Coordinates of C-alpha atoms in Angstrom, one line a residue:
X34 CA 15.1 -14.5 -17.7
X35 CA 18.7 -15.1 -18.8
X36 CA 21.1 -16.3 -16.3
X37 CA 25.1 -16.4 -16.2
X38 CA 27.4 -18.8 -14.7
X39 CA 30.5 -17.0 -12.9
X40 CA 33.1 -19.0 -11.3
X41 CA 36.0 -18.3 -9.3
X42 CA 39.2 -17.7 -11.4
X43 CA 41.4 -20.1 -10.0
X44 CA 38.9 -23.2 -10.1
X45 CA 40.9 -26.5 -11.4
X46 CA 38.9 -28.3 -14.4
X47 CA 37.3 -31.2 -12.8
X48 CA 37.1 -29.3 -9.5
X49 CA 33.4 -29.9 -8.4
X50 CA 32.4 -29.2 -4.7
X51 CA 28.6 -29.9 -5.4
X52 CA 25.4 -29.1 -7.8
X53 CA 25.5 -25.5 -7.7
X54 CA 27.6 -22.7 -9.8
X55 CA 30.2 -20.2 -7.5
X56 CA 27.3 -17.6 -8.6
X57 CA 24.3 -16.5 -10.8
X58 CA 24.2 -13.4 -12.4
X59 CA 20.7 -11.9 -13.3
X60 CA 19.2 -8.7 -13.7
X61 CA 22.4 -7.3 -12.5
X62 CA 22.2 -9.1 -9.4
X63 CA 24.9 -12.2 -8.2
X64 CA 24.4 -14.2 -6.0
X65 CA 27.6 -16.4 -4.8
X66 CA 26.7 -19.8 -3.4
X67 CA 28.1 -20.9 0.0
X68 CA 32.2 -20.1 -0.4
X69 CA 34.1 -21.9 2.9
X70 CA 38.2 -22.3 3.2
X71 CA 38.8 -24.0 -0.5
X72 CA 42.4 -23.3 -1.8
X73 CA 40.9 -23.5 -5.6
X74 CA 44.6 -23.8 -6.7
X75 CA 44.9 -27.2 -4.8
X76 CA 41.2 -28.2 -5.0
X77 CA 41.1 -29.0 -1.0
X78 CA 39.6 -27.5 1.8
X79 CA 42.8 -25.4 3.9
X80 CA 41.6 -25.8 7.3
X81 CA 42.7 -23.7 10.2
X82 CA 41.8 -20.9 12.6
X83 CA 38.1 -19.3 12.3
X84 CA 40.1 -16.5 11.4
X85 CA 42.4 -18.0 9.1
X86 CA 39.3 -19.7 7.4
X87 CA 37.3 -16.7 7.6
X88 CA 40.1 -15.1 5.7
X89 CA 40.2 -17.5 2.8
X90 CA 36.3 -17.8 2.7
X91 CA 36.1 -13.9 2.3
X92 CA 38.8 -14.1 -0.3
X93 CA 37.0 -16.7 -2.5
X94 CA 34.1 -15.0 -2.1
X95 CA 35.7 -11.5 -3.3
X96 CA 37.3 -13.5 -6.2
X97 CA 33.7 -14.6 -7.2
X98 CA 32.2 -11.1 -6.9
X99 CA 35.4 -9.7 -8.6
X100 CA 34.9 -12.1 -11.8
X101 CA 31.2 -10.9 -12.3
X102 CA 32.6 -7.3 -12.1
X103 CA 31.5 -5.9 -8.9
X104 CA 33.5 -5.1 -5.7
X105 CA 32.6 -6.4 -1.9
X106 CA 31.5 -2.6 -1.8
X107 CA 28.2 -3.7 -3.5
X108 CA 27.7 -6.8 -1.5
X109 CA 24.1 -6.2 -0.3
X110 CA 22.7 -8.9 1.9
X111 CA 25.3 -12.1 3.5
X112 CA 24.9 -15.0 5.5
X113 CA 26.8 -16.9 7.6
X114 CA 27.4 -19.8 9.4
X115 CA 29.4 -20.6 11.8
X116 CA 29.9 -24.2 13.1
X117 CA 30.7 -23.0 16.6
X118 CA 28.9 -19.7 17.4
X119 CA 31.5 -19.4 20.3
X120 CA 33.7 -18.1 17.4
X121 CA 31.4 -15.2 16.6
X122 CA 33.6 -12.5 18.1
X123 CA 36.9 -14.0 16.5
X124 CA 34.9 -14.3 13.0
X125 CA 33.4 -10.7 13.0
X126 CA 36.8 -8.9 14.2
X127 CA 37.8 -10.3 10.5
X128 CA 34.6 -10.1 8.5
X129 CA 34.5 -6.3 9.7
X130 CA 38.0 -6.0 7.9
X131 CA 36.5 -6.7 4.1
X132 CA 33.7 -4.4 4.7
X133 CA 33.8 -0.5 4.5
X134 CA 31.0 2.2 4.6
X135 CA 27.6 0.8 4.4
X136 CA 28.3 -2.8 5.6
X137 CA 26.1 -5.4 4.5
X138 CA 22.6 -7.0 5.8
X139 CA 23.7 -9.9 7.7
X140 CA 22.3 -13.4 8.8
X141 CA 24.9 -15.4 11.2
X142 CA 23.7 -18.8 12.6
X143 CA 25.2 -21.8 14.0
X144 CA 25.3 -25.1 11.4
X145 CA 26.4 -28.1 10.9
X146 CA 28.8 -27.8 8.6
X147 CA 30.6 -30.4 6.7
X148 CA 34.5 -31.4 6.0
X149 CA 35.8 -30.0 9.2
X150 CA 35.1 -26.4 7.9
X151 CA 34.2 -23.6 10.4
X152 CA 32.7 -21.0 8.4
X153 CA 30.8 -20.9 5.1
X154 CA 29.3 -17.5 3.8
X155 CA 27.2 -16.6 0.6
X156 CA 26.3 -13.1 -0.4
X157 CA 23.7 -11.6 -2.6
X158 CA 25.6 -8.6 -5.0
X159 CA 24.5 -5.7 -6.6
X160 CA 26.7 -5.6 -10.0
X161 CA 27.5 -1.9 -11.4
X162 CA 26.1 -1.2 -14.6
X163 CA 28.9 -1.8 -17.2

């Protein structure tokens, strides 16, 4: 089995946020690790609405998927949480704006979540062939 590293394009050097890679690429599948509100050209979180910060945390994870040479389009399976599950409605009126067609298979629970963030998603890609 022969794995690839992908990580987000505008990632500082010296920029960790944990053990993990932004996402794995194997057998023509990615899958992106948890992405939340990180402005990667500041290396902080940007905290804000659950909209805003769904915003961002869709936009890192597009970067990610972008990098590894696939499109949101071929995002099969997601998860979310959500550190108040009161913002579900305000969260998924934005979330439904990055997905078209086919949306993806979706897990959304309620979380602790760390730093103040509100929302952290992963997703689980199908790459085109190249």
């Amino acid at each position: 089995m022969q794995k690839q590293q992908i990580t987000h394009p505008q990632r500082q050097q010296g920029f960790t946020t944990g053990a993990y890679s932004d996402g794995v690429v194997c057998d023509g599948l990615l899958f992106v690790s948890g992405q939340a509100c990180v402005d990667f050209t500041t290396s902080t979180f940007a905290l804000g609405t659950i909209e805003e910060e769904t915003s961002r945390t869709l936009d890192n994870v597009k970067a990610i998927v972008e990098a590894a040479g696939g499109s949101l389009d071929n995002v099969l399976k997601s998860t979310v949480h959500l550190a108040d599950i009161n913002d579900f409605d305000r969260f998924n009126a934005v979330y439904a704006t990055y997905f078209t067609g086919v949306r993806p298979a979706r897990t959304t629970v309620q979380s602790v979540l760390g730093h103040g963030i509100k929302v952290e998603i992963d997703v689980v890609v199908k790459l085109p062939r190249s």
